[in-house]
């Protein structure tokens, strides 16, 4: 059985902006992440918005977490990881007051 990989990307606003402005800023990147997840074979991904000053990230303008789970081979997972990291870097460049972090975890089934 192929391992499962969990991709988690957090967008955190460091400036006080409205939820509508925040969502507009991350909308294109979110669309790219969703499309990439589907192309990788993910049948499940979730996006959760957290209002300003609410956990898990207490931020001035809110935060958003994108989580995708895919079950693919090691080579494809490495390639997908590179693309996810590039999207993180691109977002940070495009919107400097957004803090973007990504984590990738592998789960093996026996």
Short mmCIF file of C-alpha atoms in Angstrom, two decimals:
data_model
loop_
_atom_site.label_atom_id
_atom_site.label_comp_id
_atom_site.label_asym_id
_atom_site.label_seq_id
_atom_site.Cartn_x
_atom_site.Cartn_y
_atom_site.Cartn_z
CA UNK A 1 0.00 0.00 0.00
CA UNK A 2 1.25 3.48 -0.85
CA UNK A 3 2.02 5.88 1.98
CA UNK A 4 -0.26 8.85 2.65
CA UNK A 5 1.12 12.37 2.68
CA UNK A 6 -0.50 15.23 4.52
CA UNK A 7 0.15 18.72 3.15
CA UNK A 8 -0.71 21.58 5.50
CA UNK A 9 -0.34 25.21 4.46
CA UNK A 10 -1.17 28.12 6.75
CA UNK A 11 -1.75 31.68 5.56
CA UNK A 12 -1.53 34.16 8.44
CA UNK A 13 -2.21 37.88 8.06
CA UNK A 14 0.16 40.09 10.01
CA UNK A 15 -1.89 43.21 9.28
CA UNK A 16 -5.43 44.04 10.28
CA UNK A 17 -7.62 43.49 7.22
CA UNK A 18 -11.19 42.35 6.72
CA UNK A 19 -12.08 38.72 6.09
CA UNK A 20 -13.16 39.68 2.57
CA UNK A 21 -9.79 41.31 1.82
CA UNK A 22 -7.94 38.37 3.31
CA UNK A 23 -9.85 35.85 1.24
CA UNK A 24 -9.29 37.90 -1.93
CA UNK A 25 -5.55 37.90 -1.25
CA UNK A 26 -5.30 34.13 -0.86
CA UNK A 27 -8.06 33.13 -3.31
CA UNK A 28 -5.82 32.48 -6.35
CA UNK A 29 -3.26 30.56 -4.31
CA UNK A 30 -6.03 28.53 -2.73
CA UNK A 31 -7.41 27.69 -6.17
CA UNK A 32 -3.93 26.58 -7.25
CA UNK A 33 -3.56 24.39 -4.15
CA UNK A 34 -6.96 22.79 -4.69
CA UNK A 35 -6.20 22.08 -8.36
CA UNK A 36 -2.79 20.67 -7.49
CA UNK A 37 -4.33 18.42 -4.85
CA UNK A 38 -6.89 17.06 -7.29
CA UNK A 39 -4.18 16.46 -9.90
CA UNK A 40 -2.18 14.55 -7.30
CA UNK A 41 -5.18 12.33 -6.66
CA UNK A 42 -6.43 13.83 -3.43
CA UNK A 43 -10.02 13.00 -2.77
CA UNK A 44 -10.08 15.10 0.35
CA UNK A 45 -8.83 18.55 1.14
CA UNK A 46 -10.16 21.10 3.57
CA UNK A 47 -9.86 24.84 3.94
CA UNK A 48 -10.62 26.48 7.29
CA UNK A 49 -10.72 30.23 7.92
CA UNK A 50 -9.96 31.52 11.43
CA UNK A 51 -11.17 35.07 12.25
CA UNK A 52 -8.75 37.63 13.72
CA UNK A 53 -7.50 36.95 17.23
CA UNK A 54 -8.81 33.37 17.31
CA UNK A 55 -6.70 30.25 17.83
CA UNK A 56 -4.82 28.41 16.47
CA UNK A 57 -3.11 31.58 15.22
CA UNK A 58 -3.85 34.80 17.00
CA UNK A 59 -3.31 37.27 14.18
CA UNK A 60 -4.48 40.79 13.38
CA UNK A 61 -6.20 39.89 10.11
CA UNK A 62 -7.14 36.25 10.46
CA UNK A 63 -5.64 33.06 9.15
CA UNK A 64 -6.50 30.23 6.82
CA UNK A 65 -5.39 26.59 6.87
CA UNK A 66 -5.39 24.32 3.84
CA UNK A 67 -4.99 20.57 4.41
CA UNK A 68 -4.77 17.90 1.71
CA UNK A 69 -4.17 14.17 2.04
CA UNK A 70 -2.80 12.23 -0.92
CA UNK A 71 -1.67 8.64 -1.30
CA UNK A 72 1.08 8.53 -3.92
CA UNK A 73 4.51 7.06 -4.52
CA UNK A 74 7.71 8.57 -3.15
CA UNK A 75 8.89 10.17 -6.44
CA UNK A 76 5.54 11.87 -7.05
CA UNK A 77 5.41 13.00 -3.42
CA UNK A 78 8.86 14.60 -3.74
CA UNK A 79 7.81 16.43 -6.91
CA UNK A 80 4.54 17.55 -5.31
CA UNK A 81 6.41 18.78 -2.24
CA UNK A 82 8.62 20.94 -4.45
CA UNK A 83 5.59 22.52 -6.10
CA UNK A 84 3.90 23.15 -2.74
CA UNK A 85 7.07 24.82 -1.42
CA UNK A 86 7.25 26.98 -4.57
CA UNK A 87 3.64 28.10 -4.03
CA UNK A 88 4.52 29.08 -0.46
CA UNK A 89 7.50 31.14 -1.63
CA UNK A 90 5.46 32.76 -4.41
CA UNK A 91 2.70 33.74 -1.98
CA UNK A 92 5.15 35.29 0.46
CA UNK A 93 6.66 37.28 -2.41
CA UNK A 94 3.28 38.45 -3.76
CA UNK A 95 1.79 39.39 -0.39
CA UNK A 96 4.63 40.39 1.97
CA UNK A 97 2.44 40.90 5.04
CA UNK A 98 1.16 37.32 4.89
CA UNK A 99 3.12 34.74 6.78
CA UNK A 100 2.90 31.40 4.98
CA UNK A 101 4.10 28.11 6.39
CA UNK A 102 3.93 24.59 5.06
CA UNK A 103 4.42 21.18 6.56
CA UNK A 104 4.43 17.78 4.92
CA UNK A 105 4.05 14.55 6.86
CA UNK A 106 4.24 10.97 5.65
CA UNK A 107 2.17 8.14 7.09
CA UNK A 108 3.01 4.53 6.28
CA UNK A 109 0.38 1.83 6.56
CA UNK A 110 1.37 -1.69 7.44
#
